[in-house]
Tab-separated table of C-alpha atoms in Angstrom:
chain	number	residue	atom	x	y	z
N	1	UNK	CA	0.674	-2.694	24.917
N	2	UNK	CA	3.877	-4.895	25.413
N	3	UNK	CA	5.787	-2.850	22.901
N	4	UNK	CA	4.062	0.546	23.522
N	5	UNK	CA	5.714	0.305	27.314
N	6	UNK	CA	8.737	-0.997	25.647
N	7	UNK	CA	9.390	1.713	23.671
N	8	UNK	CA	7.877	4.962	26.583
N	9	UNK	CA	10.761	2.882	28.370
N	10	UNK	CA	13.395	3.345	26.014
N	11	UNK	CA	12.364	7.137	25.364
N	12	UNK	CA	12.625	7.553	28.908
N	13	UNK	CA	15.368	5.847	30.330
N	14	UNK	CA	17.979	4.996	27.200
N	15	UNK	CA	20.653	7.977	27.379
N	16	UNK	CA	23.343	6.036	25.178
N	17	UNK	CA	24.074	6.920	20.835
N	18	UNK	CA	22.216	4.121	20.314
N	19	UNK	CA	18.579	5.304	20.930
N	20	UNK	CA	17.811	6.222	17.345
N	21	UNK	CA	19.056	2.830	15.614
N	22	UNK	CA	17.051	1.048	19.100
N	23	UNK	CA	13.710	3.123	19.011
N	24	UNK	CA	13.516	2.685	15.179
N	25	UNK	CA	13.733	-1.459	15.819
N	26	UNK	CA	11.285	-1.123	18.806
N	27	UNK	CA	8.835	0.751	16.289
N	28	UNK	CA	9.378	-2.123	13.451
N	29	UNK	CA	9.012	-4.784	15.465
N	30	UNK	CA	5.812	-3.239	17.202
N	31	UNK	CA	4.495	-2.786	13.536
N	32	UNK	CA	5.193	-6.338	12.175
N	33	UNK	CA	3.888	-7.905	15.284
N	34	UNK	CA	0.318	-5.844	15.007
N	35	UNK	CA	0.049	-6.758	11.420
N	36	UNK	CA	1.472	-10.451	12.167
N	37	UNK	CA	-1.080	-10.585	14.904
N	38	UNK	CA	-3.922	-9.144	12.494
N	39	UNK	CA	-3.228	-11.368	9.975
N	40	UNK	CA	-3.844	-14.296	12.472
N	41	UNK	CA	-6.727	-12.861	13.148
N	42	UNK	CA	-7.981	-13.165	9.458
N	43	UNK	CA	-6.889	-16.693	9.223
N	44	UNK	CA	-3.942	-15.908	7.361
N	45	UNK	CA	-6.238	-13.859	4.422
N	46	UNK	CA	-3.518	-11.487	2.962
N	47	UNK	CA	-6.521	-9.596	0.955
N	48	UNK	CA	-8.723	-9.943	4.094
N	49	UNK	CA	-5.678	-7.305	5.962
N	50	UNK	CA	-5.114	-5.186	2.563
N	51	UNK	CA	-9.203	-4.909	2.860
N	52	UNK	CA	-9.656	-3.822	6.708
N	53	UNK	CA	-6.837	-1.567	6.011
N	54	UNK	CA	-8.279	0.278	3.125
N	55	UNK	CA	-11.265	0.288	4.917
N	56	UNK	CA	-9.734	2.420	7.124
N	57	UNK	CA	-7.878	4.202	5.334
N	58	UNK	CA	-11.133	5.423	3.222
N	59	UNK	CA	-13.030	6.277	6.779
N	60	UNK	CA	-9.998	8.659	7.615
N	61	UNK	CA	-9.913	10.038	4.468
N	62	UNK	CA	-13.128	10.855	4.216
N	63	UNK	CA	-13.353	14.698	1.860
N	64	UNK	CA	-10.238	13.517	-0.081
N	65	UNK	CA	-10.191	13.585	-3.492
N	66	UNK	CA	-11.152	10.039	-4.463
N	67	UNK	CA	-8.104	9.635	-7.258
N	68	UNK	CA	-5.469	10.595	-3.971
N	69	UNK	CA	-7.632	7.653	-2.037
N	70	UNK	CA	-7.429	5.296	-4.554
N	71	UNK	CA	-3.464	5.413	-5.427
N	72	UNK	CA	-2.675	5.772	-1.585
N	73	UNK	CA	-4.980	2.554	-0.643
N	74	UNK	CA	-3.150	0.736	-4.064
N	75	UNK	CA	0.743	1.748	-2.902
N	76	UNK	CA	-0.534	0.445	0.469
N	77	UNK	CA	-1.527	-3.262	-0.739
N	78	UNK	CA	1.873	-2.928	-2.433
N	79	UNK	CA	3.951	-1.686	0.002
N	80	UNK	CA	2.059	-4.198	2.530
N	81	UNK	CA	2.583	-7.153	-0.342
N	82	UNK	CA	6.433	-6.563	-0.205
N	83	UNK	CA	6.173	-6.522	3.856
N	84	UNK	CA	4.448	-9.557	4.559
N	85	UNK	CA	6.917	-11.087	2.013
N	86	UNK	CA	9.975	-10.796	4.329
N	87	UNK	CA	8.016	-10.666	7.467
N	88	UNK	CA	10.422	-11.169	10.305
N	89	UNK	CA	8.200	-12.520	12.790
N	90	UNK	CA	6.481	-15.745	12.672
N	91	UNK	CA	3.135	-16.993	13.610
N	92	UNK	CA	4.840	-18.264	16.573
N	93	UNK	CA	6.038	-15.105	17.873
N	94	UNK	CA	2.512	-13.487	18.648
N	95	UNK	CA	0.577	-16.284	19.996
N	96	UNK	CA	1.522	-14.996	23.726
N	97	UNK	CA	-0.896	-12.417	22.538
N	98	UNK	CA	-3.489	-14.170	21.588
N	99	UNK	CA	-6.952	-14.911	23.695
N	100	UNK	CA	-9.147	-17.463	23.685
N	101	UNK	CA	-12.863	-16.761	24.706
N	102	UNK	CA	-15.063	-20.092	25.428
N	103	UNK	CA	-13.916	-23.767	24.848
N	104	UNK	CA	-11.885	-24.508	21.613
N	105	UNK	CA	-14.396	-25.098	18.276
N	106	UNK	CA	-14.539	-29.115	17.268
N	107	UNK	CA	-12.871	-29.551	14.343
N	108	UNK	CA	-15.032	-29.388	11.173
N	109	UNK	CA	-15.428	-31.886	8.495
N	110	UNK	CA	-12.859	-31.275	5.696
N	111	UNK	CA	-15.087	-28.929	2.786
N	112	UNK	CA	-14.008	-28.307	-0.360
N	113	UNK	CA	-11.648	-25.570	-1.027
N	114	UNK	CA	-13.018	-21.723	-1.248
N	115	UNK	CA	-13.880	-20.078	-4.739
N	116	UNK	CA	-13.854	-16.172	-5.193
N	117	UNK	CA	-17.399	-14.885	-4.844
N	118	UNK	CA	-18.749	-17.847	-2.940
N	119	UNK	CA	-19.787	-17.662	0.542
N	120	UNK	CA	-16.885	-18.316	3.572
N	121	UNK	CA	-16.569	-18.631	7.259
N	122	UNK	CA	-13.886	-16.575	8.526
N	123	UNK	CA	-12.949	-16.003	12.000
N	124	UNK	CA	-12.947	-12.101	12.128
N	125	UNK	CA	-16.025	-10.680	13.930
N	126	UNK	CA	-19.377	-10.528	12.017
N	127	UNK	CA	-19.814	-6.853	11.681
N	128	UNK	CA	-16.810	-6.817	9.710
N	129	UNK	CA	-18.058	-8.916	7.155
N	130	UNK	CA	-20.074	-6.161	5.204
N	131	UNK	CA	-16.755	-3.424	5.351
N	132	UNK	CA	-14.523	-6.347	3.978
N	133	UNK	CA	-16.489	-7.416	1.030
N	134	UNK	CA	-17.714	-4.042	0.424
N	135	UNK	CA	-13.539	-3.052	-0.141
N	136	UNK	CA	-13.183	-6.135	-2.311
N	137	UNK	CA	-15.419	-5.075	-4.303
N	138	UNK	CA	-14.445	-1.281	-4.607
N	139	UNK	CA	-10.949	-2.740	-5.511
N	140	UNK	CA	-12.008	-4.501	-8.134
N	141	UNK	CA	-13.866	-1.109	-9.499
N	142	UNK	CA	-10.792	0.976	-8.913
N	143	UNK	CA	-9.725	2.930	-12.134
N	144	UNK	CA	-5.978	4.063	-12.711
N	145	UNK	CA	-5.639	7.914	-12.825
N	146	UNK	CA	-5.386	9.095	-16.628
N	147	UNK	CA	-2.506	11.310	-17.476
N	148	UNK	CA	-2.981	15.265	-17.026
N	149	UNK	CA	-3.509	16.798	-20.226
N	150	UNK	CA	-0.542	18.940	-22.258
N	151	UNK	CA	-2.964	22.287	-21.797
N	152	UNK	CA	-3.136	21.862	-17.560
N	153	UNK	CA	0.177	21.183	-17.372
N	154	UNK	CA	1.292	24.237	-18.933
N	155	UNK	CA	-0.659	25.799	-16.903
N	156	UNK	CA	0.591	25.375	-14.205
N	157	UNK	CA	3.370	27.596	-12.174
N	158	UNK	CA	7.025	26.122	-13.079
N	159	UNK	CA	8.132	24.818	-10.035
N	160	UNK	CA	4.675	22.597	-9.415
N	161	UNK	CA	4.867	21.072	-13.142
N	162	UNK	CA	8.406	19.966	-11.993
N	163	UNK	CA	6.970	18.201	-9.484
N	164	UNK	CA	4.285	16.510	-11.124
N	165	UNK	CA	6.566	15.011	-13.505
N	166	UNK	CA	9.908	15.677	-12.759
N	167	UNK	CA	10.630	17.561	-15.742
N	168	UNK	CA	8.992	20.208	-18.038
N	169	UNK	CA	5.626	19.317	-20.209
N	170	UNK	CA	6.483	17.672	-22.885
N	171	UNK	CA	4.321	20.200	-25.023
N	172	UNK	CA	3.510	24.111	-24.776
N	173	UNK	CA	0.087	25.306	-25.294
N	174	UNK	CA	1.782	27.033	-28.384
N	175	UNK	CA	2.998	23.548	-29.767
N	176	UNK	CA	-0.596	22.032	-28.521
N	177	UNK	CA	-2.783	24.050	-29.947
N	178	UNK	CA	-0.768	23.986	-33.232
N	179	UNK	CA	-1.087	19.748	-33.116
N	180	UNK	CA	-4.410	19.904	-32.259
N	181	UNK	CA	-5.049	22.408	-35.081
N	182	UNK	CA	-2.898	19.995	-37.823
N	183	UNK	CA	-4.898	17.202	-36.567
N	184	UNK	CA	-8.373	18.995	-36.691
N	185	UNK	CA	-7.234	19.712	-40.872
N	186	UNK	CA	-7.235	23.431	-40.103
N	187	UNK	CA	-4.789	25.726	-41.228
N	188	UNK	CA	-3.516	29.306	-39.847
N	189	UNK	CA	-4.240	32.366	-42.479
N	190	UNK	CA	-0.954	32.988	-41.991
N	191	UNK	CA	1.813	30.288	-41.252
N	192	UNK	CA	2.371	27.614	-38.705
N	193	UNK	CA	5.305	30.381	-37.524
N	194	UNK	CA	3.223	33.238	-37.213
N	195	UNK	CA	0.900	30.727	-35.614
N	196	UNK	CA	3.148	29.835	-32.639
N	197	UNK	CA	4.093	33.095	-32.350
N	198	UNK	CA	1.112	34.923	-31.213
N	199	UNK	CA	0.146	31.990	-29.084
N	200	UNK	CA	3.448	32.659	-27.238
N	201	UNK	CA	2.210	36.564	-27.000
N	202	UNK	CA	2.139	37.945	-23.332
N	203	UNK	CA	-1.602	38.736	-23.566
N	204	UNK	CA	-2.331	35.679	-25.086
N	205	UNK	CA	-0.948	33.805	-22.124
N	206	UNK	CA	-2.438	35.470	-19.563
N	207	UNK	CA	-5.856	35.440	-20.682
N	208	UNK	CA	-5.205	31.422	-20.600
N	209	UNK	CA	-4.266	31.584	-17.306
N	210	UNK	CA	-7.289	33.632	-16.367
N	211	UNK	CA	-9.368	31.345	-18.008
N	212	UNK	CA	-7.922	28.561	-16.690
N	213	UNK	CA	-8.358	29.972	-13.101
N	214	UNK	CA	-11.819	31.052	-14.152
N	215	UNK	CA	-12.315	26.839	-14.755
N	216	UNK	CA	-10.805	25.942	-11.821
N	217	UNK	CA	-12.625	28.734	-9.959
N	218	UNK	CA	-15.795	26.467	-11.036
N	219	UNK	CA	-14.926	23.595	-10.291
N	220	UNK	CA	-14.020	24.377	-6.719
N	221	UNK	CA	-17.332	26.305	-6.029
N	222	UNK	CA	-19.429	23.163	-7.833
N	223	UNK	CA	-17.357	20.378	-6.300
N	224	UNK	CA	-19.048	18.727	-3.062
N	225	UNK	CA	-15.683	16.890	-1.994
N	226	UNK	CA	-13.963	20.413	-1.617
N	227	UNK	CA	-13.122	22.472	1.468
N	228	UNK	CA	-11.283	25.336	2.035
N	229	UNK	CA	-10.528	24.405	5.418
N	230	UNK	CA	-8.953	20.802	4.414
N	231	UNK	CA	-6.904	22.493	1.443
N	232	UNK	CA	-6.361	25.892	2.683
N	233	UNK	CA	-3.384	26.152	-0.398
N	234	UNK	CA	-5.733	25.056	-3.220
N	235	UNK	CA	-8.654	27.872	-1.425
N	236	UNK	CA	-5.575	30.468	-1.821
N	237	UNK	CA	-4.416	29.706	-4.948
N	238	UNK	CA	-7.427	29.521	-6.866
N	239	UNK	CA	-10.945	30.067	-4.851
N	240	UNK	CA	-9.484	33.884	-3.897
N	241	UNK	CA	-9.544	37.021	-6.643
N	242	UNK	CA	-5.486	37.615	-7.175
């Protein structure tokens, strides 16, 4: 709240060139302080914050395809990694926040230190304690995205493969279907030439793309994660006749 009035003030009130440089530092330090704060919280448990925060993360992105999910909660434990790294503001600096319910705890006996997978006592409030260990878990289970195949990439309009991988497929379905047919032993009637050729025909290509539309068609219409209304592009592109 400190930092939220701090920074309606400065949007008000600051009429000097430095209110971008100012209101980008008010923002900052608002953010470290929430996640130094947080992390005090947690006792200090860097994979305790990377958990609540995937947690979520997965509750807002609830419909999304699971493989966008899981790289955007893994760039976040990096990006937060490198953060908390060169956090600029120390324990000390958020303890003004901080408040205490109750008479202090006794101290505890000294206990042997932690292991993974054993039971803990943690300071964060109890109905947390499911979500948390529930996203340790699904971490652990997290798969990396394979590569898109040579055939879907050629597929796809110019511009879009570009994106995907900064530069064209490495492979055409001409050249793909001619590995694919050397490593398969079979050989064209004609020549590896003629081959590539008639793969590259007009016709040919087109009935690929309507069959790869026709595929992708399917998999919209099958696939319970899809909605039109969340990705109104894909519904366009594909899930309408041309």
């Amino acid at each position: 709240q400190e930092q939220f009035n701090s920074i309606a003030a400065h949007v008000m009130h600051c009429t000097d060139s430095g209110f971008g440089a100012r209101l980008l530092e008010l923002c900052n330090q608002g953010l470290f302080e929430c996640l130094a704060l947080n992390l005090h919280c947690l006792g200090g448990q860097q994979m305790e914050l990377a958990a609540v925060i995937n947690g979520r993360i997965r509750r807002m992105s609830r419909g999304v395809n699971p493989s966008l999910v899981s790289w955007l909660t893994t760039m976040m434990g990096l990006r937060l990694q490198v953060v908390l790294e060169h956090m600029p503001v120390g324990p000390d600096a958020i303890l003004r926040y901080v408040r205490r319910v109750g008479d202090p705890p006794q101290p505890l006996p000294e206990e042997p230190m932690e292991v993974q997978g054993s039971e803990r006592t943690s300071p964060e409030p109890q109905e947390w304690v499911p979500i948390i260990q529930q996203d340790i878990q699904s971490q652990r289970k997290v798969k990396p995205q394979p590569p898109l195949s040579d055939a879907y990439l050629s597929g796809m309009p110019a511009k879009r493969r570009k994106t995907m991988q900064g530069e064209g497929p490495q492979l055409l379905l001409s050249e793909a279907v001619s590995r694919a047919a050397k490593a398969a032993g079979a050989r064209p009637l004609t020549s590896p030439e003629s081959l590539s050729r008639d793969l590259e025909a007009p016709e040919v290509q087109e009935s690929y793309r309507q069959q790869l539309r026709a595929d992708i068609q399917k998999r919209l219409q099958e696939d319970p994660n899809y909605s039109p209304q969340r990705f109104p592009n894909a519904h366009r592109a594909f899930a309408e006749d041309p």
